[in-house]
Short mmCIF file of C-alpha atoms in Angstrom, two decimals:
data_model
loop_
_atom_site.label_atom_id
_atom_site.label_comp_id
_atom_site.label_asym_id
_atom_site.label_seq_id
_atom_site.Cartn_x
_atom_site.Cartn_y
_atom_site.Cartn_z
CA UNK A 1 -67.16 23.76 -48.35
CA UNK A 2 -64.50 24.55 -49.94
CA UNK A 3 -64.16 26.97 -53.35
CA UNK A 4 -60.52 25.74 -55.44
CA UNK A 5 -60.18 28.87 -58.18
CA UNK A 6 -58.03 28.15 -60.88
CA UNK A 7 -57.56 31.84 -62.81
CA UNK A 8 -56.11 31.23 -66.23
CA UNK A 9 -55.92 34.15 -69.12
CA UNK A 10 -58.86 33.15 -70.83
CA UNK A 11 -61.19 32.79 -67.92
CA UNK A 12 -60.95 31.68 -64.48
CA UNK A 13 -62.73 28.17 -63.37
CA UNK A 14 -64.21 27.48 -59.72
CA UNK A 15 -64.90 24.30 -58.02
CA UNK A 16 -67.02 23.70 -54.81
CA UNK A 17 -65.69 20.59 -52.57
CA UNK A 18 -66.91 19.18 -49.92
CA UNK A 19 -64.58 17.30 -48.40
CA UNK A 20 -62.50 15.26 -51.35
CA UNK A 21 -65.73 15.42 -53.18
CA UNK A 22 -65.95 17.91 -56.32
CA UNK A 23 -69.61 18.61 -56.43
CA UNK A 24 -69.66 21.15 -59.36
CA UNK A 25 -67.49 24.14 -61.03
CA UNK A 26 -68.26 27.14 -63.21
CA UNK A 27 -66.45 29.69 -65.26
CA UNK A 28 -66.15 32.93 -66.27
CA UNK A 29 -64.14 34.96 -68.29
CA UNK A 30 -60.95 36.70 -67.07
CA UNK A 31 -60.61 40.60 -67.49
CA UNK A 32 -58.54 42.23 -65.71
CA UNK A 33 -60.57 45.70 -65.27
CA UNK A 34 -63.23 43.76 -63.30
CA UNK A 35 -63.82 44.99 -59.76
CA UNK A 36 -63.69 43.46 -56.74
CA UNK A 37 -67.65 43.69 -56.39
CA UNK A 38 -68.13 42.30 -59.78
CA UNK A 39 -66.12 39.01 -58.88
CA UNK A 40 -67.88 38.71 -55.86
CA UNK A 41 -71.20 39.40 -56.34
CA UNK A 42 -70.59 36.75 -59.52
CA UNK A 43 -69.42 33.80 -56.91
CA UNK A 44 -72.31 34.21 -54.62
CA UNK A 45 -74.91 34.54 -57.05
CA UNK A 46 -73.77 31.59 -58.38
CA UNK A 47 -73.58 29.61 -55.88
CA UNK A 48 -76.74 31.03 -54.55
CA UNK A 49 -78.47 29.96 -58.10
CA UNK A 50 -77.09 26.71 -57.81
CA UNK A 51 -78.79 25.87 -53.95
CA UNK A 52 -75.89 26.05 -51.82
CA UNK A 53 -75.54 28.53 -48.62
CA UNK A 54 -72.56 30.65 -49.32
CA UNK A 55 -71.90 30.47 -45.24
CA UNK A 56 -70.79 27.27 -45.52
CA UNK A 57 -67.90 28.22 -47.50
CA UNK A 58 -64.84 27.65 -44.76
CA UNK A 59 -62.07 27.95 -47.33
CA UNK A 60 -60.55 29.59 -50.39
CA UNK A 61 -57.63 28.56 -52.36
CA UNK A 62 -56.33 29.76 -55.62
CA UNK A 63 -53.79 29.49 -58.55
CA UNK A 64 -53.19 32.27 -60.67
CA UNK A 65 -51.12 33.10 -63.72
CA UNK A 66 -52.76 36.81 -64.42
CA UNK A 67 -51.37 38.72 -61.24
CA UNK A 68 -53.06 41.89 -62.64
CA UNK A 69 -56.62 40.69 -61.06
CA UNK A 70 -55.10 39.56 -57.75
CA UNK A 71 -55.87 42.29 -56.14
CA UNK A 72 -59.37 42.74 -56.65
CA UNK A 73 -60.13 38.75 -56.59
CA UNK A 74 -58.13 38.69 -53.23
CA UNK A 75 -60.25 41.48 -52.00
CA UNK A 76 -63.42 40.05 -53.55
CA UNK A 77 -63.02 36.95 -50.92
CA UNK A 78 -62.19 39.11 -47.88
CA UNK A 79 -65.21 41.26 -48.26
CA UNK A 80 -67.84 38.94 -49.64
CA UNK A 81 -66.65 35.84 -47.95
CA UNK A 82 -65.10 37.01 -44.71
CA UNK A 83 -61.99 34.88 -45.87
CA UNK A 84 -58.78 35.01 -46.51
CA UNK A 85 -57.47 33.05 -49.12
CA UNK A 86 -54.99 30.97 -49.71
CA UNK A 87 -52.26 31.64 -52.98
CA UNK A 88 -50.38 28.94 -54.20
CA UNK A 89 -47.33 30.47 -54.23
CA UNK A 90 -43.68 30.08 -52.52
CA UNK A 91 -43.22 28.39 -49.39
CA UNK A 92 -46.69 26.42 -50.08
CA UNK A 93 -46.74 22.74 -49.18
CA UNK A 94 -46.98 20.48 -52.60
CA UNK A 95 -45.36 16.93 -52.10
CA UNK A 96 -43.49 17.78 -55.23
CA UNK A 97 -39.98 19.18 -55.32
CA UNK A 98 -39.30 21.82 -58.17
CA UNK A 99 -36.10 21.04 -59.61
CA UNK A 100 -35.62 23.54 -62.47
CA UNK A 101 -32.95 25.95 -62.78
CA UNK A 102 -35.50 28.59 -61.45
CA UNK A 103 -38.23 27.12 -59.67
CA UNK A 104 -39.80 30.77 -59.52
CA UNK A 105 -40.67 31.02 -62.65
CA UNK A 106 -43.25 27.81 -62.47
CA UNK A 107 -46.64 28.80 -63.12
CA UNK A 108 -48.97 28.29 -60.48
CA UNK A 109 -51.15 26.39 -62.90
CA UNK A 110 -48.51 24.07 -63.76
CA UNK A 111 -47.11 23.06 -60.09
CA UNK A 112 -51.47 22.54 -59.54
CA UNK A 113 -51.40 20.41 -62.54
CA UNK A 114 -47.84 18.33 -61.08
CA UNK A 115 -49.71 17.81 -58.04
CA UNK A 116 -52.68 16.20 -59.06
CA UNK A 117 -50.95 14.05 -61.91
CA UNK A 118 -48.56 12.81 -59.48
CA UNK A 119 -50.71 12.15 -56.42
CA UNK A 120 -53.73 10.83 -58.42
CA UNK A 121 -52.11 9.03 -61.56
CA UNK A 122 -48.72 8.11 -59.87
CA UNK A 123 -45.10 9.02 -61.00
CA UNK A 124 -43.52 8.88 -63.45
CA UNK A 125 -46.00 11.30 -64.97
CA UNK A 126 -46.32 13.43 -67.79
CA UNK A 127 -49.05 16.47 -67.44
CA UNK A 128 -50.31 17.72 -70.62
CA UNK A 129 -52.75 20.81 -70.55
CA UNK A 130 -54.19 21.81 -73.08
CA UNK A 131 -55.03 25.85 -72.55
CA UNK A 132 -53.96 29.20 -74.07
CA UNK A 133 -50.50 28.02 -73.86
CA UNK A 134 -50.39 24.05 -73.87
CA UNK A 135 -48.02 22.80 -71.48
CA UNK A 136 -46.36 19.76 -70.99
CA UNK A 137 -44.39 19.02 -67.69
CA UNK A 138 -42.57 15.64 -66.35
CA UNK A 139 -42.83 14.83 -62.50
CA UNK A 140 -40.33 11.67 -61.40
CA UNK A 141 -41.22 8.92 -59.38
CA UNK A 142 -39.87 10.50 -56.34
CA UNK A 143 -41.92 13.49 -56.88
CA UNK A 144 -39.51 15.65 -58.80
CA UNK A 145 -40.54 18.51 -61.67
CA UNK A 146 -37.71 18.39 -63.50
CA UNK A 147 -38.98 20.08 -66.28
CA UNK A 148 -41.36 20.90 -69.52
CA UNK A 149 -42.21 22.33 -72.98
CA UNK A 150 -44.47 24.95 -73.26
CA UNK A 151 -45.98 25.75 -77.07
CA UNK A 152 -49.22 28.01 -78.31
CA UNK A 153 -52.87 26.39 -77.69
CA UNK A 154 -54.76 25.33 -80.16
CA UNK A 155 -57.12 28.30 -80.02
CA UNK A 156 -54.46 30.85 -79.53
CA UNK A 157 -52.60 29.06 -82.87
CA UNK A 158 -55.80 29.24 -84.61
CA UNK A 159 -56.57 32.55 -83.69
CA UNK A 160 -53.11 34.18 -84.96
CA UNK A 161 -54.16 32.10 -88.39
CA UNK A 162 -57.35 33.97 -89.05
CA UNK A 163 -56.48 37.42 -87.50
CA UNK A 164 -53.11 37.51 -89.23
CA UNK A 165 -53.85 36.22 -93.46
CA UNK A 166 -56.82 38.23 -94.47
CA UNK A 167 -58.65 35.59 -96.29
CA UNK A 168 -58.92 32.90 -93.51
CA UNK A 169 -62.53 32.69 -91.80
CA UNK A 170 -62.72 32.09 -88.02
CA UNK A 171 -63.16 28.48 -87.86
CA UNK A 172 -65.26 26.08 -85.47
CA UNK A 173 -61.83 23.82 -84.36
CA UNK A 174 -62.85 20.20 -84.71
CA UNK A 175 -61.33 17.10 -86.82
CA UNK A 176 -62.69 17.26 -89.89
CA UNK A 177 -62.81 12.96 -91.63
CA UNK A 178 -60.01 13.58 -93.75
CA UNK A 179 -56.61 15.64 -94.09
CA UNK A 180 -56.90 16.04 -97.84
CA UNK A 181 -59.20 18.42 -97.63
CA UNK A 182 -61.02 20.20 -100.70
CA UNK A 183 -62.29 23.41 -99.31
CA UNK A 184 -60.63 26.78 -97.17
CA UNK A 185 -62.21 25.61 -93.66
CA UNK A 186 -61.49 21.96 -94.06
CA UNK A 187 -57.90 22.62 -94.73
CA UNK A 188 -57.91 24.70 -92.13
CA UNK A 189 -59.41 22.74 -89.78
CA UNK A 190 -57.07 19.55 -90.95
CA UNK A 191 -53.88 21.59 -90.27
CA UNK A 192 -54.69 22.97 -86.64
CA UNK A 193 -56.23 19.60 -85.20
CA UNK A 194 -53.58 16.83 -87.52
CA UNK A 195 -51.07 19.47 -87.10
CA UNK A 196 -51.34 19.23 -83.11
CA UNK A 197 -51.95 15.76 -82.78
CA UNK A 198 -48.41 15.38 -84.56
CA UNK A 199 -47.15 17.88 -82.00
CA UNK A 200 -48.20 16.59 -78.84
CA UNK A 201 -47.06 13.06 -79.96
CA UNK A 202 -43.51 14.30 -81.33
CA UNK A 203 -43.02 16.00 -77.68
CA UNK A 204 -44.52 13.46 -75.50
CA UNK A 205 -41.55 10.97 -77.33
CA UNK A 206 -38.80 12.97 -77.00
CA UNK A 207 -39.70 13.87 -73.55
CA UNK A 208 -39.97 10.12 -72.76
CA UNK A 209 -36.27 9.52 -74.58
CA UNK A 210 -34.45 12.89 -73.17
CA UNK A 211 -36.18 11.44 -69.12
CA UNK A 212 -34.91 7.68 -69.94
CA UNK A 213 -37.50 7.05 -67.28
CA UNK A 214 -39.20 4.12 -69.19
CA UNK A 215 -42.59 3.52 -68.58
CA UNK A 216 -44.31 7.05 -67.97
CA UNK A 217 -48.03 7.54 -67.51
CA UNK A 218 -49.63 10.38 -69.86
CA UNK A 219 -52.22 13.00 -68.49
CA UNK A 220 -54.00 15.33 -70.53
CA UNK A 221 -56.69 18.18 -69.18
CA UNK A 222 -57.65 21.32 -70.91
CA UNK A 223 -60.58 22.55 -72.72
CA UNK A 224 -59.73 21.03 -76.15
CA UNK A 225 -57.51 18.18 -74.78
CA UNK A 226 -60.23 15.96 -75.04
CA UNK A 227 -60.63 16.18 -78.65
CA UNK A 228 -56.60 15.52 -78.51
CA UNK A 229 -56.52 13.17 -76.28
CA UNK A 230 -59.32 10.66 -78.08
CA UNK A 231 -57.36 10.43 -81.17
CA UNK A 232 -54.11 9.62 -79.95
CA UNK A 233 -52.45 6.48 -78.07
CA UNK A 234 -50.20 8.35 -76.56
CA UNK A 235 -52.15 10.35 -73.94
CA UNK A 236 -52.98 7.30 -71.12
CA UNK A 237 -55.83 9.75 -69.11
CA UNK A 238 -57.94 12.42 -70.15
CA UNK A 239 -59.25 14.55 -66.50
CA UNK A 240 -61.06 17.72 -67.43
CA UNK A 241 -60.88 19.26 -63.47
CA UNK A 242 -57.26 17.72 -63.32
CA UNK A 243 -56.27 21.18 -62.03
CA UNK A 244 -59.69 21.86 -59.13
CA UNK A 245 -58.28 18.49 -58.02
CA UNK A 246 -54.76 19.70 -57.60
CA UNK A 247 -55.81 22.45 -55.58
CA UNK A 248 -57.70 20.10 -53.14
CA UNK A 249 -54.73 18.27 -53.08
CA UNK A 250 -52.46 21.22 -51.89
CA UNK A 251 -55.18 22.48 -49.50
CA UNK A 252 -55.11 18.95 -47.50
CA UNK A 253 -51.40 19.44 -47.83
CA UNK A 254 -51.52 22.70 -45.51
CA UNK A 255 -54.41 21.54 -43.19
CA UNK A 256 -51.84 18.51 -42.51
CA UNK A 257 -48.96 20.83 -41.80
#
């Protein structure tokens, strides 16, 4: 088996593989004062809970954009797993080339994401996903990043709404029927999901003018990019473990080395 961790600022999401095969992922929320115990004790009892023998875990492979827990998740897997994993990081193998004026400063998560929208969806791809930050990043048909947008999530832009004007309630974000809305949550509601809809379709066209690539296949993942992604045309694919897949992907990648 193999355990792809994808650790994100909200939480951190883990998939068990065997083989190619993704047989079933949980969560759980990212703090960075957790101790090394506390992660691990969480991933075996887990995976205890859910029937499988924890000594049939041969592998570990993560992506991280909160280096503060690294050190107690990378110990976590030594001690409770006997393993040590692997980081994507530099010098990892991807298939993809990273052809930004830094290629340092690309999040983990978003090289992951390249990966798997390239290799499964084919190139020329756009990645949208859809997470505390919503990113949007363009891979070539040759298997060049060449570049994104990155813009607040939809939770994180709802959040600042409520926390900073006084009289705003915390919200439930879903579509509500219609944009005219006649009450506070409604309106509310109207302007985060309409508003981002707008968004994500505005970006997704200028990114396809700016590339002059023509015809460029759209993939979405995220927690709330499936509400996004049903009510607009211009999203092609909608893959909620888009990012476990990546991972996969880039493990294969080193095992072929």
């Amino acid at each position: 088996m193999l355990l792809a961790i994808d650790i994100g600022n909200t939480d951190f999401t883990i998939g068990v593989f065997q083989g190619k095969k993704l047989c079933d992922t949980f969560r759980m929320r990212t703090k960075i004062n957790r101790t090394s115990d506390e992660y691990g004790v969480f991933i075996l009892n887990t995976l205890q809970y859910k029937g499988y023998d924890t000594k049939d875990v041969e592998d570990v492979i993560i992506a991280s954009v909160v280096p503060a827990v690294m050190h107690s998740f990378n110990s976590a897997i030594i001690k409770y797993f006997g393993l040590t994993p692997i980081v994507v990081g530099p010098g990892i193998r991807t298939g993809i080339r990273i052809a930004t004026t830094n290629p340092k400063e690309t999040g983990a998560d978003r090289i992951v994401d390249a990966v798997a929208g390239y290799e499964l969806y084919g190139g020329p791809v756009i990645v949208v996903d859809f997470g505390t930050a919503t990113t949007y990043d363009l891979v070539t048909e040759d298997g060049r990043f060449v570049g994104g947008v990155t813009s607040p999530g939809i939770r994180t832009s709802a959040n600042a709404l409520w926390q900073q004007a006084a009289k705003l309630p915390e919200i439930e974000i879903r579509k509500p029927q219609y944009i005219l809305a006649k009450d506070t949550v409604t309106s509310m509601q109207g302007g985060l999901v309409y508003g981002y809809i707008g968004q994500t379709e505005y970006i997704i066209r200028k990114m396809k003018e700016e590339s002059g690539l023509g015809k460029i296949n759209v993939v979405a993942t995220g927690g709330l990019g499936k509400m996004i992604a049903q009510e607009t045309s211009f999203i092609n694919y909608y893959d909620a473990n888009l990012t476990l897949k990546g991972l996969q992907i880039i493990y294969d990648k080193q095992k072929q080395g």
